[in-house]
Amino acid sequence: MPFFSVIIPLYNKEDYISECLESALNQTFKDYEIIIVNDGSTDNSIKLVENFKSDKIRLFHQENQGASKARNNATNFSTGKYLAFLDADDIWKTNHLACLYESISTFKDCGIYTNNYFIKHSNSITAPAKFNFKFNGDKPFILDDFFKASLHETVVWTSACSIKKSKFIDYGMFNPVYLSSQDLDMWIRIALNEAVVFHPKRTMIYNKSIENSLGKIEDNDARFILLSSFKNKEKENPSLKAYLDLKRYGLALRTKINGEEKIHSETVKLIDIRNLSVKQKLLLRTPAFLLMIMNNIRPYLIKNRLYLAIFKS
């Protein structure tokens, strides 16, 4: 039985999967397997995977059902004690699994183990993730308050974290109802009940540069349901309330740009504006046509580092 099962959902990532797999195979920690579930890819992704001649890789196929079911099915196929998730467009440094192993060995049976990471905003801009807490040194530690710590970037990014397989199954795995943000739902549910361990070493690069724009069409109805599903918990947890309000702020901007007036209106009602910065309050009141203009010139803004200054608190 390997210690880690690396879980990779794959759907039409021919431009990224080779580099992703190379990074997974170049780990200094060697006790792991790689489980790839092809989610009905129609490009050359599978041919590229098959070019890798490694006995660590096991490839499975399913009809296109989304990342949640691909990850859940990969979990069912896996044999490792711990799961380490890796999206097909993200990259691991060679010490990624070694740092996760160090955290797990130091703090037994915690809820989530996560490493620090970089964010690739564009081909020319890769920057460290920014969190709402300070830390020194390079040894793992338990976060005092996951939600407060994640008020800028989320501390737990899927490709940066690991969880015990049995625990992941006990929590019901990823909810396939959510076409996006299913990982957000999972990490909230775990962090409400168990400790989150953070390793300060940056061992992963999250490729945010290939995401669609802020106004991309996605299942915002389901996202609204997700962000409304912790109402009772947030009443007694101010940090969770602030964390969810920032996620709702992002949803409010998306739905305003998309013209989804009902979801936008209902989302805004849930937000305590005291949890938003002055800049965020201003953007929330900005007319949709101006948000659309900023969204359309987003690639230029990112290239010149203006997007991060405008939309990030």
PDB file of C-alpha atoms in Angstrom:
ATOM      1  CA  MET A   1       0.000   0.000   0.000  1.00  0.00           C
ATOM      2  CA  PRO A   2       1.539   3.364  -1.024  1.00  0.00           C
ATOM      3  CA  PHE A   3       1.485   6.202   1.477  1.00  0.00           C
ATOM      4  CA  PHE A   4      -0.005   8.725  -0.992  1.00  0.00           C
ATOM      5  CA  SER A   5      -2.439   8.340  -3.846  1.00  0.00           C
ATOM      6  CA  VAL A   6      -2.060  11.308  -6.184  1.00  0.00           C
ATOM      7  CA  ILE A   7      -5.518  12.108  -7.566  1.00  0.00           C
ATOM      8  CA  ILE A   8      -5.640  13.795 -11.001  1.00  0.00           C
ATOM      9  CA  PRO A   9      -8.938  14.523 -12.783  1.00  0.00           C
ATOM     10  CA  LEU A  10      -8.311  15.054 -16.494  1.00  0.00           C
ATOM     11  CA  TYR A  11     -10.476  16.836 -19.028  1.00  0.00           C
ATOM     12  CA  ASN A  12      -8.981  18.413 -22.178  1.00  0.00           C
ATOM     13  CA  LYS A  13      -5.678  19.572 -20.727  1.00  0.00           C
ATOM     14  CA  GLU A  14      -3.358  18.619 -23.571  1.00  0.00           C
ATOM     15  CA  ASP A  15      -1.361  21.831 -23.154  1.00  0.00           C
ATOM     16  CA  TYR A  16      -0.644  21.149 -19.474  1.00  0.00           C
ATOM     17  CA  ILE A  17      -0.875  17.469 -18.540  1.00  0.00           C
ATOM     18  CA  SER A  18       2.679  16.528 -19.572  1.00  0.00           C
ATOM     19  CA  GLU A  19       4.319  19.148 -17.366  1.00  0.00           C
ATOM     20  CA  CYS A  20       1.888  18.323 -14.580  1.00  0.00           C
ATOM     21  CA  LEU A  21       2.715  14.605 -14.716  1.00  0.00           C
ATOM     22  CA  GLU A  22       6.445  15.276 -14.905  1.00  0.00           C
ATOM     23  CA  SER A  23       6.182  17.303 -11.714  1.00  0.00           C
ATOM     24  CA  ALA A  24       4.276  14.473 -10.021  1.00  0.00           C
ATOM     25  CA  LEU A  25       6.839  11.890 -11.098  1.00  0.00           C
ATOM     26  CA  ASN A  26       9.831  13.959  -9.975  1.00  0.00           C
ATOM     27  CA  GLN A  27       8.993  13.919  -6.259  1.00  0.00           C
ATOM     28  CA  THR A  28      11.787  13.299  -3.770  1.00  0.00           C
ATOM     29  CA  PHE A  29       9.302  11.320  -1.643  1.00  0.00           C
ATOM     30  CA  LYS A  30       8.817   8.075  -3.561  1.00  0.00           C
ATOM     31  CA  ASP A  31       6.077   6.109  -1.792  1.00  0.00           C
ATOM     32  CA  TYR A  32       3.061   7.028  -3.918  1.00  0.00           C
ATOM     33  CA  GLU A  33       0.857   6.073  -6.851  1.00  0.00           C
ATOM     34  CA  ILE A  34      -0.808   8.333  -9.436  1.00  0.00           C
ATOM     35  CA  ILE A  35      -4.488   7.782 -10.228  1.00  0.00           C
ATOM     36  CA  ILE A  36      -5.757   9.642 -13.309  1.00  0.00           C
ATOM     37  CA  VAL A  37      -9.437   9.629 -14.229  1.00  0.00           C
ATOM     38  CA  ASN A  38     -10.094  10.802 -17.764  1.00  0.00           C
ATOM     39  CA  ASP A  39     -13.386  12.709 -17.628  1.00  0.00           C
ATOM     40  CA  GLY A  40     -14.322  12.188 -21.285  1.00  0.00           C
ATOM     41  CA  SER A  41     -11.484  14.196 -22.839  1.00  0.00           C
ATOM     42  CA  THR A  42     -11.817  14.913 -26.570  1.00  0.00           C
ATOM     43  CA  ASP A  43      -8.326  16.311 -27.212  1.00  0.00           C
ATOM     44  CA  ASN A  44      -4.902  14.621 -27.108  1.00  0.00           C
ATOM     45  CA  SER A  45      -4.659  14.496 -23.315  1.00  0.00           C
ATOM     46  CA  ILE A  46      -4.895  10.715 -23.088  1.00  0.00           C
ATOM     47  CA  LYS A  47      -2.255  10.114 -25.765  1.00  0.00           C
ATOM     48  CA  LEU A  48       0.114  12.337 -23.827  1.00  0.00           C
ATOM     49  CA  VAL A  49      -0.548  10.441 -20.606  1.00  0.00           C
ATOM     50  CA  GLU A  50       0.055   7.134 -22.370  1.00  0.00           C
ATOM     51  CA  ASN A  51       3.462   8.408 -23.490  1.00  0.00           C
ATOM     52  CA  PHE A  52       4.614   8.191 -19.862  1.00  0.00           C
ATOM     53  CA  LYS A  53       6.063   4.783 -19.091  1.00  0.00           C
ATOM     54  CA  SER A  54       5.807   4.671 -15.321  1.00  0.00           C
ATOM     55  CA  ASP A  55       4.389   1.910 -13.166  1.00  0.00           C
ATOM     56  CA  LYS A  56       3.215   4.593 -10.736  1.00  0.00           C
ATOM     57  CA  ILE A  57       0.526   5.769 -13.184  1.00  0.00           C
ATOM     58  CA  ARG A  58      -2.899   4.122 -13.369  1.00  0.00           C
ATOM     59  CA  LEU A  59      -5.347   5.554 -15.912  1.00  0.00           C
ATOM     60  CA  PHE A  60      -9.120   5.135 -15.778  1.00  0.00           C
ATOM     61  CA  HIS A  61     -11.911   6.506 -17.950  1.00  0.00           C
ATOM     62  CA  GLN A  62     -15.413   7.831 -17.408  1.00  0.00           C
ATOM     63  CA  GLU A  63     -17.977   9.749 -19.430  1.00  0.00           C
ATOM     64  CA  ASN A  64     -17.828  13.496 -18.865  1.00  0.00           C
ATOM     65  CA  GLN A  65     -19.330  14.022 -15.405  1.00  0.00           C
ATOM     66  CA  GLY A  66     -17.211  16.785 -13.916  1.00  0.00           C
ATOM     67  CA  ALA A  67     -14.235  17.113 -11.591  1.00  0.00           C
ATOM     68  CA  SER A  68     -16.081  16.010  -8.441  1.00  0.00           C
ATOM     69  CA  LYS A  69     -17.019  12.601  -9.802  1.00  0.00           C
ATOM     70  CA  ALA A  70     -13.608  12.197 -11.425  1.00  0.00           C
ATOM     71  CA  ARG A  71     -11.857  12.833  -8.101  1.00  0.00           C
ATOM     72  CA  ASN A  72     -14.320  10.649  -6.203  1.00  0.00           C
ATOM     73  CA  ASN A  73     -13.912   7.790  -8.668  1.00  0.00           C
ATOM     74  CA  ALA A  74     -10.129   8.180  -8.524  1.00  0.00           C
ATOM     75  CA  THR A  75     -10.401   7.858  -4.750  1.00  0.00           C
ATOM     76  CA  ASN A  76     -12.347   4.608  -5.135  1.00  0.00           C
ATOM     77  CA  PHE A  77      -9.625   3.264  -7.441  1.00  0.00           C
ATOM     78  CA  SER A  78      -6.808   4.366  -5.129  1.00  0.00           C
ATOM     79  CA  THR A  79      -4.908   2.189  -2.642  1.00  0.00           C
ATOM     80  CA  GLY A  80      -2.958   4.817  -0.684  1.00  0.00           C
ATOM     81  CA  LYS A  81      -3.479   5.823   2.933  1.00  0.00           C
ATOM     82  CA  TYR A  82      -3.539   9.550   2.133  1.00  0.00           C
ATOM     83  CA  LEU A  83      -4.877  11.411  -0.889  1.00  0.00           C
ATOM     84  CA  ALA A  84      -2.912  14.243  -2.497  1.00  0.00           C
ATOM     85  CA  PHE A  85      -4.941  16.117  -5.097  1.00  0.00           C
ATOM     86  CA  LEU A  86      -3.388  17.598  -8.235  1.00  0.00           C
ATOM     87  CA  ASP A  87      -5.285  19.355 -11.006  1.00  0.00           C
ATOM     88  CA  ALA A  88      -4.002  18.629 -14.499  1.00  0.00           C
ATOM     89  CA  ASP A  89      -2.965  22.255 -15.113  1.00  0.00           C
ATOM     90  CA  ASP A  90      -1.095  22.773 -11.834  1.00  0.00           C
ATOM     91  CA  ILE A  91       2.544  22.010 -11.008  1.00  0.00           C
ATOM     92  CA  TRP A  92       4.281  20.522  -7.962  1.00  0.00           C
ATOM     93  CA  LYS A  93       7.790  21.348  -6.828  1.00  0.00           C
ATOM     94  CA  THR A  94       9.931  18.269  -6.182  1.00  0.00           C
ATOM     95  CA  ASN A  95       9.499  18.563  -2.392  1.00  0.00           C
ATOM     96  CA  HIS A  96       5.695  18.747  -2.391  1.00  0.00           C
ATOM     97  CA  LEU A  97       4.911  15.252  -1.117  1.00  0.00           C
ATOM     98  CA  ALA A  98       7.902  15.329   1.227  1.00  0.00           C
ATOM     99  CA  CYS A  99       6.512  18.441   2.938  1.00  0.00           C
ATOM    100  CA  LEU A 100       3.041  16.926   3.213  1.00  0.00           C
ATOM    101  CA  TYR A 101       4.609  13.814   4.730  1.00  0.00           C
ATOM    102  CA  GLU A 102       6.490  15.966   7.240  1.00  0.00           C
ATOM    103  CA  SER A 103       3.227  17.649   8.292  1.00  0.00           C
ATOM    104  CA  ILE A 104       1.398  14.334   8.632  1.00  0.00           C
ATOM    105  CA  SER A 105       4.262  12.813  10.631  1.00  0.00           C
ATOM    106  CA  THR A 106       4.412  15.843  12.935  1.00  0.00           C
ATOM    107  CA  PHE A 107       0.672  16.205  13.552  1.00  0.00           C
ATOM    108  CA  LYS A 108      -1.160  12.893  13.571  1.00  0.00           C
ATOM    109  CA  ASP A 109      -4.774  12.528  12.447  1.00  0.00           C
ATOM    110  CA  CYS A 110      -5.625  16.160  11.666  1.00  0.00           C
ATOM    111  CA  GLY A 111      -8.320  17.159   9.191  1.00  0.00           C
ATOM    112  CA  ILE A 112      -6.384  18.715   6.309  1.00  0.00           C
ATOM    113  CA  TYR A 113      -2.680  19.107   5.553  1.00  0.00           C
ATOM    114  CA  THR A 114      -1.744  21.878   3.157  1.00  0.00           C
ATOM    115  CA  ASN A 115       1.429  23.444   1.780  1.00  0.00           C
ATOM    116  CA  ASN A 116       2.079  27.057   0.906  1.00  0.00           C
ATOM    117  CA  TYR A 117       1.870  27.801  -2.820  1.00  0.00           C
ATOM    118  CA  PHE A 118       2.416  30.186  -5.711  1.00  0.00           C
ATOM    119  CA  ILE A 119      -0.274  31.595  -8.020  1.00  0.00           C
ATOM    120  CA  LYS A 120       0.438  31.960 -11.731  1.00  0.00           C
ATOM    121  CA  HIS A 121      -1.700  34.927 -12.766  1.00  0.00           C
ATOM    122  CA  SER A 122      -0.304  35.132 -16.301  1.00  0.00           C
ATOM    123  CA  ASN A 123       2.680  33.892 -18.297  1.00  0.00           C
ATOM    124  CA  SER A 124       4.702  36.773 -16.896  1.00  0.00           C
ATOM    125  CA  ILE A 125       3.340  37.016 -13.350  1.00  0.00           C
ATOM    126  CA  THR A 126       3.704  34.285 -10.728  1.00  0.00           C
ATOM    127  CA  ALA A 127       3.465  35.428  -7.132  1.00  0.00           C
ATOM    128  CA  PRO A 128       3.263  33.843  -3.667  1.00  0.00           C
ATOM    129  CA  ALA A 129      -0.251  33.369  -2.318  1.00  0.00           C
ATOM    130  CA  LYS A 130      -1.104  35.994   0.293  1.00  0.00           C
ATOM    131  CA  PHE A 131      -2.777  34.920   3.505  1.00  0.00           C
ATOM    132  CA  ASN A 132      -4.300  36.762   6.425  1.00  0.00           C
ATOM    133  CA  PHE A 133      -1.758  35.614   8.997  1.00  0.00           C
ATOM    134  CA  LYS A 134       1.954  35.901   9.644  1.00  0.00           C
ATOM    135  CA  PHE A 135       4.363  33.029  10.051  1.00  0.00           C
ATOM    136  CA  ASN A 136       8.077  32.506  10.503  1.00  0.00           C
ATOM    137  CA  GLY A 137      10.301  29.530   9.818  1.00  0.00           C
ATOM    138  CA  ASP A 138       9.754  26.552   7.572  1.00  0.00           C
ATOM    139  CA  LYS A 139       8.149  23.979   9.869  1.00  0.00           C
ATOM    140  CA  PRO A 140       4.491  22.916   9.746  1.00  0.00           C
ATOM    141  CA  PHE A 141       2.022  24.131  12.374  1.00  0.00           C
ATOM    142  CA  ILE A 142      -1.680  24.024  13.179  1.00  0.00           C
ATOM    143  CA  LEU A 143      -3.655  27.106  12.148  1.00  0.00           C
ATOM    144  CA  ASP A 144      -5.458  28.952  14.926  1.00  0.00           C
ATOM    145  CA  ASP A 145      -8.374  29.919  12.670  1.00  0.00           C
ATOM    146  CA  PHE A 146      -8.579  28.580   9.121  1.00  0.00           C
ATOM    147  CA  PHE A 147     -11.347  30.976   8.063  1.00  0.00           C
ATOM    148  CA  LYS A 148      -9.640  34.094   9.413  1.00  0.00           C
ATOM    149  CA  ALA A 149      -6.364  32.955   7.860  1.00  0.00           C
ATOM    150  CA  SER A 150      -8.086  32.610   4.463  1.00  0.00           C
ATOM    151  CA  LEU A 151      -9.563  36.107   4.223  1.00  0.00           C
ATOM    152  CA  HIS A 152      -7.210  36.965   1.351  1.00  0.00           C
ATOM    153  CA  GLU A 153      -6.269  33.778  -0.511  1.00  0.00           C
ATOM    154  CA  THR A 154      -7.636  30.486   0.778  1.00  0.00           C
ATOM    155  CA  VAL A 155      -5.017  28.640   2.797  1.00  0.00           C
ATOM    156  CA  VAL A 156      -6.146  25.263   1.460  1.00  0.00           C
ATOM    157  CA  TRP A 157      -5.871  25.037  -2.294  1.00  0.00           C
ATOM    158  CA  THR A 158      -6.862  21.648  -3.705  1.00  0.00           C
ATOM    159  CA  SER A 159      -3.589  20.948  -5.532  1.00  0.00           C
ATOM    160  CA  ALA A 160      -1.634  21.901  -2.406  1.00  0.00           C
ATOM    161  CA  CYS A 161      -3.329  19.682   0.150  1.00  0.00           C
ATOM    162  CA  SER A 162      -3.681  16.141   1.434  1.00  0.00           C
ATOM    163  CA  ILE A 163      -6.274  14.301   3.506  1.00  0.00           C
ATOM    164  CA  LYS A 164      -6.481  10.809   4.935  1.00  0.00           C
ATOM    165  CA  LYS A 165      -8.449   8.657   2.506  1.00  0.00           C
ATOM    166  CA  SER A 166     -10.717   7.174   5.170  1.00  0.00           C
ATOM    167  CA  LYS A 167     -11.497  10.645   6.504  1.00  0.00           C
ATOM    168  CA  PHE A 168     -12.307  11.957   3.015  1.00  0.00           C
ATOM    169  CA  ILE A 169     -14.737   9.088   2.534  1.00  0.00           C
ATOM    170  CA  ASP A 170     -16.281   9.643   5.972  1.00  0.00           C
ATOM    171  CA  TYR A 171     -17.019  13.270   5.003  1.00  0.00           C
ATOM    172  CA  GLY A 172     -18.870  12.065   1.901  1.00  0.00           C
ATOM    173  CA  MET A 173     -16.178  13.031  -0.634  1.00  0.00           C
ATOM    174  CA  PHE A 174     -16.809  15.909  -3.089  1.00  0.00           C
ATOM    175  CA  ASN A 175     -20.443  16.819  -3.682  1.00  0.00           C
ATOM    176  CA  PRO A 176     -21.079  16.266  -7.427  1.00  0.00           C
ATOM    177  CA  VAL A 177     -24.031  18.668  -7.303  1.00  0.00           C
ATOM    178  CA  TYR A 178     -21.515  21.524  -7.285  1.00  0.00           C
ATOM    179  CA  LEU A 179     -19.981  21.881 -10.735  1.00  0.00           C
ATOM    180  CA  SER A 180     -17.531  24.378  -9.257  1.00  0.00           C
ATOM    181  CA  SER A 181     -16.337  25.102  -5.715  1.00  0.00           C
ATOM    182  CA  GLN A 182     -16.945  21.529  -4.565  1.00  0.00           C
ATOM    183  CA  ASP A 183     -13.537  21.687  -2.879  1.00  0.00           C
ATOM    184  CA  LEU A 184     -14.571  24.849  -1.011  1.00  0.00           C
ATOM    185  CA  ASP A 185     -17.560  22.974   0.404  1.00  0.00           C
ATOM    186  CA  MET A 186     -15.364  20.082   1.530  1.00  0.00           C
ATOM    187  CA  TRP A 187     -12.670  22.197   3.194  1.00  0.00           C
ATOM    188  CA  ILE A 188     -15.269  24.256   5.078  1.00  0.00           C
ATOM    189  CA  ARG A 189     -16.971  21.146   6.407  1.00  0.00           C
ATOM    190  CA  ILE A 190     -13.688  19.678   7.594  1.00  0.00           C
ATOM    191  CA  ALA A 191     -12.262  22.921   9.008  1.00  0.00           C
ATOM    192  CA  LEU A 192     -15.392  23.404  11.113  1.00  0.00           C
ATOM    193  CA  ASN A 193     -14.609  20.156  12.918  1.00  0.00           C
ATOM    194  CA  GLU A 194     -10.903  19.440  12.709  1.00  0.00           C
ATOM    195  CA  ALA A 195      -7.455  21.003  12.731  1.00  0.00           C
ATOM    196  CA  VAL A 196      -5.825  22.325   9.561  1.00  0.00           C
ATOM    197  CA  VAL A 197      -2.043  21.946   9.322  1.00  0.00           C
ATOM    198  CA  PHE A 198      -0.083  24.466   7.244  1.00  0.00           C
ATOM    199  CA  HIS A 199       3.442  23.964   5.885  1.00  0.00           C
ATOM    200  CA  PRO A 200       5.155  27.313   5.088  1.00  0.00           C
ATOM    201  CA  LYS A 201       7.259  25.956   2.213  1.00  0.00           C
ATOM    202  CA  ARG A 202       5.837  26.861  -1.213  1.00  0.00           C
ATOM    203  CA  THR A 203       5.659  23.611  -3.114  1.00  0.00           C
ATOM    204  CA  MET A 204       2.907  24.108  -5.717  1.00  0.00           C
ATOM    205  CA  ILE A 205       2.046  26.473  -8.569  1.00  0.00           C
ATOM    206  CA  TYR A 206      -1.666  27.072  -9.058  1.00  0.00           C
ATOM    207  CA  ASN A 207      -2.231  27.997 -12.704  1.00  0.00           C
ATOM    208  CA  LYS A 208      -4.888  30.675 -12.456  1.00  0.00           C
ATOM    209  CA  SER A 209      -3.895  32.142 -15.819  1.00  0.00           C
ATOM    210  CA  ILE A 210      -6.003  29.716 -17.849  1.00  0.00           C
ATOM    211  CA  GLU A 211      -9.259  30.272 -16.012  1.00  0.00           C
ATOM    212  CA  ASN A 212     -12.008  32.019 -17.880  1.00  0.00           C
ATOM    213  CA  SER A 213     -12.799  35.597 -16.968  1.00  0.00           C
ATOM    214  CA  LEU A 214     -14.592  36.856 -13.891  1.00  0.00           C
ATOM    215  CA  GLY A 215     -17.855  36.813 -15.787  1.00  0.00           C
ATOM    216  CA  LYS A 216     -17.589  33.251 -17.029  1.00  0.00           C
ATOM    217  CA  ILE A 217     -20.852  31.342 -17.263  1.00  0.00           C
ATOM    218  CA  GLU A 218     -20.918  28.697 -14.559  1.00  0.00           C
ATOM    219  CA  ASP A 219     -23.403  27.064 -12.248  1.00  0.00           C
ATOM    220  CA  ASN A 220     -23.995  30.099 -10.077  1.00  0.00           C
ATOM    221  CA  ASP A 221     -27.281  28.686  -8.789  1.00  0.00           C
ATOM    222  CA  ALA A 222     -25.370  25.819  -7.188  1.00  0.00           C
ATOM    223  CA  ARG A 223     -22.652  28.184  -5.968  1.00  0.00           C
ATOM    224  CA  PHE A 224     -25.334  30.299  -4.273  1.00  0.00           C
ATOM    225  CA  ILE A 225     -26.772  27.195  -2.615  1.00  0.00           C
ATOM    226  CA  LEU A 226     -23.299  26.238  -1.394  1.00  0.00           C
ATOM    227  CA  LEU A 227     -22.652  29.678   0.080  1.00  0.00           C
ATOM    228  CA  SER A 228     -26.063  29.584   1.766  1.00  0.00           C
ATOM    229  CA  SER A 229     -25.633  26.123   3.255  1.00  0.00           C
ATOM    230  CA  PHE A 230     -23.681  27.199   6.341  1.00  0.00           C
ATOM    231  CA  LYS A 231     -26.128  29.829   7.638  1.00  0.00           C
ATOM    232  CA  ASN A 232     -26.507  28.269  11.067  1.00  0.00           C
ATOM    233  CA  LYS A 233     -22.773  27.709  11.488  1.00  0.00           C
ATOM    234  CA  GLU A 234     -21.841  31.257  10.493  1.00  0.00           C
ATOM    235  CA  LYS A 235     -24.194  32.728  13.106  1.00  0.00           C
ATOM    236  CA  GLU A 236     -21.903  31.386  15.804  1.00  0.00           C
ATOM    237  CA  ASN A 237     -18.627  31.746  13.897  1.00  0.00           C
ATOM    238  CA  PRO A 238     -17.724  35.342  12.878  1.00  0.00           C
ATOM    239  CA  SER A 239     -14.620  34.182  10.999  1.00  0.00           C
ATOM    240  CA  LEU A 240     -16.671  31.789   8.896  1.00  0.00           C
ATOM    241  CA  LYS A 241     -19.202  34.571   8.243  1.00  0.00           C
ATOM    242  CA  ALA A 242     -16.448  36.936   7.045  1.00  0.00           C
ATOM    243  CA  TYR A 243     -14.922  34.183   4.889  1.00  0.00           C
ATOM    244  CA  LEU A 244     -18.247  33.334   3.248  1.00  0.00           C
ATOM    245  CA  ASP A 245     -19.069  37.009   2.698  1.00  0.00           C
ATOM    246  CA  LEU A 246     -15.900  37.408   0.639  1.00  0.00           C
ATOM    247  CA  LYS A 247     -16.913  34.412  -1.463  1.00  0.00           C
ATOM    248  CA  ARG A 248     -20.385  35.940  -1.828  1.00  0.00           C
ATOM    249  CA  TYR A 249     -18.794  39.204  -2.907  1.00  0.00           C
ATOM    250  CA  GLY A 250     -17.073  37.344  -5.764  1.00  0.00           C
ATOM    251  CA  LEU A 251     -20.343  35.654  -6.708  1.00  0.00           C
ATOM    252  CA  ALA A 252     -22.157  39.004  -6.620  1.00  0.00           C
ATOM    253  CA  LEU A 253     -19.686  40.477  -9.114  1.00  0.00           C
ATOM    254  CA  ARG A 254     -19.931  37.463 -11.425  1.00  0.00           C
ATOM    255  CA  THR A 255     -23.715  37.437 -11.460  1.00  0.00           C
ATOM    256  CA  LYS A 256     -23.855  41.190 -11.953  1.00  0.00           C
ATOM    257  CA  ILE A 257     -21.636  40.917 -15.023  1.00  0.00           C
ATOM    258  CA  ASN A 258     -23.643  37.951 -16.316  1.00  0.00           C
ATOM    259  CA  GLY A 259     -26.976  39.695 -15.810  1.00  0.00           C
ATOM    260  CA  GLU A 260     -28.162  37.037 -13.354  1.00  0.00           C
ATOM    261  CA  GLU A 261     -30.197  39.552 -11.410  1.00  0.00           C
ATOM    262  CA  LYS A 262     -32.057  37.212  -9.064  1.00  0.00           C
ATOM    263  CA  ILE A 263     -28.946  35.398  -7.819  1.00  0.00           C
ATOM    264  CA  HIS A 264     -27.097  38.717  -7.594  1.00  0.00           C
ATOM    265  CA  SER A 265     -29.842  40.275  -5.476  1.00  0.00           C
ATOM    266  CA  GLU A 266     -30.167  37.278  -3.164  1.00  0.00           C
ATOM    267  CA  THR A 267     -26.402  37.046  -2.764  1.00  0.00           C
ATOM    268  CA  VAL A 268     -26.016  40.711  -1.811  1.00  0.00           C
ATOM    269  CA  LYS A 269     -28.700  40.284   0.853  1.00  0.00           C
ATOM    270  CA  LEU A 270     -26.552  37.688   2.601  1.00  0.00           C
ATOM    271  CA  ILE A 271     -23.451  39.894   2.781  1.00  0.00           C
ATOM    272  CA  ASP A 272     -22.593  41.878   5.891  1.00  0.00           C
ATOM    273  CA  ILE A 273     -20.843  44.797   4.199  1.00  0.00           C
ATOM    274  CA  ARG A 274     -18.759  45.356   7.324  1.00  0.00           C
ATOM    275  CA  ASN A 275     -16.781  42.338   6.177  1.00  0.00           C
ATOM    276  CA  LEU A 276     -15.816  44.074   2.911  1.00  0.00           C
ATOM    277  CA  SER A 277     -13.069  46.590   2.262  1.00  0.00           C
ATOM    278  CA  VAL A 278     -13.844  50.080   0.974  1.00  0.00           C
ATOM    279  CA  LYS A 279     -12.660  49.009  -2.482  1.00  0.00           C
ATOM    280  CA  GLN A 280     -14.881  45.943  -2.449  1.00  0.00           C
ATOM    281  CA  LYS A 281     -17.911  47.982  -1.371  1.00  0.00           C
ATOM    282  CA  LEU A 282     -17.236  50.361  -4.242  1.00  0.00           C
ATOM    283  CA  LEU A 283     -16.957  47.549  -6.789  1.00  0.00           C
ATOM    284  CA  LEU A 284     -20.147  45.999  -5.479  1.00  0.00           C
ATOM    285  CA  ARG A 285     -21.950  49.256  -6.271  1.00  0.00           C
ATOM    286  CA  THR A 286     -20.255  49.721  -9.651  1.00  0.00           C
ATOM    287  CA  PRO A 287     -22.665  49.572 -12.622  1.00  0.00           C
ATOM    288  CA  ALA A 288     -22.609  46.310 -14.531  1.00  0.00           C
ATOM    289  CA  PHE A 289     -21.416  47.910 -17.776  1.00  0.00           C
ATOM    290  CA  LEU A 290     -18.300  49.262 -16.057  1.00  0.00           C
ATOM    291  CA  LEU A 291     -17.572  45.869 -14.514  1.00  0.00           C
ATOM    292  CA  MET A 292     -17.971  44.343 -17.966  1.00  0.00           C
ATOM    293  CA  ILE A 293     -15.464  46.789 -19.425  1.00  0.00           C
ATOM    294  CA  MET A 294     -12.935  45.981 -16.694  1.00  0.00           C
ATOM    295  CA  ASN A 295     -13.589  42.291 -17.217  1.00  0.00           C
ATOM    296  CA  ASN A 296     -13.070  42.543 -20.975  1.00  0.00           C
ATOM    297  CA  ILE A 297      -9.710  44.235 -20.542  1.00  0.00           C
ATOM    298  CA  ARG A 298      -8.724  41.829 -17.781  1.00  0.00           C
ATOM    299  CA  PRO A 299      -5.820  40.244 -19.732  1.00  0.00           C
ATOM    300  CA  TYR A 300      -4.259  43.690 -20.189  1.00  0.00           C
ATOM    301  CA  LEU A 301      -4.819  44.569 -16.540  1.00  0.00           C
ATOM    302  CA  ILE A 302      -3.209  41.336 -15.366  1.00  0.00           C
ATOM    303  CA  LYS A 303      -0.252  41.801 -17.715  1.00  0.00           C
ATOM    304  CA  ASN A 304       0.354  45.200 -16.158  1.00  0.00           C
ATOM    305  CA  ARG A 305      -0.405  44.050 -12.603  1.00  0.00           C
ATOM    306  CA  LEU A 306      -3.420  46.364 -12.403  1.00  0.00           C
ATOM    307  CA  TYR A 307      -6.032  43.629 -12.083  1.00  0.00           C
ATOM    308  CA  LEU A 308      -4.575  42.388  -8.816  1.00  0.00           C
ATOM    309  CA  ALA A 309      -4.586  45.906  -7.430  1.00  0.00           C
ATOM    310  CA  ILE A 310      -8.180  46.565  -8.513  1.00  0.00           C
ATOM    311  CA  PHE A 311      -9.919  43.328  -7.557  1.00  0.00           C
ATOM    312  CA  LYS A 312      -7.767  42.083  -4.661  1.00  0.00           C
ATOM    313  CA  SER A 313      -8.150  43.655  -1.235  1.00  0.00           C
TER     314      SER A 313
END
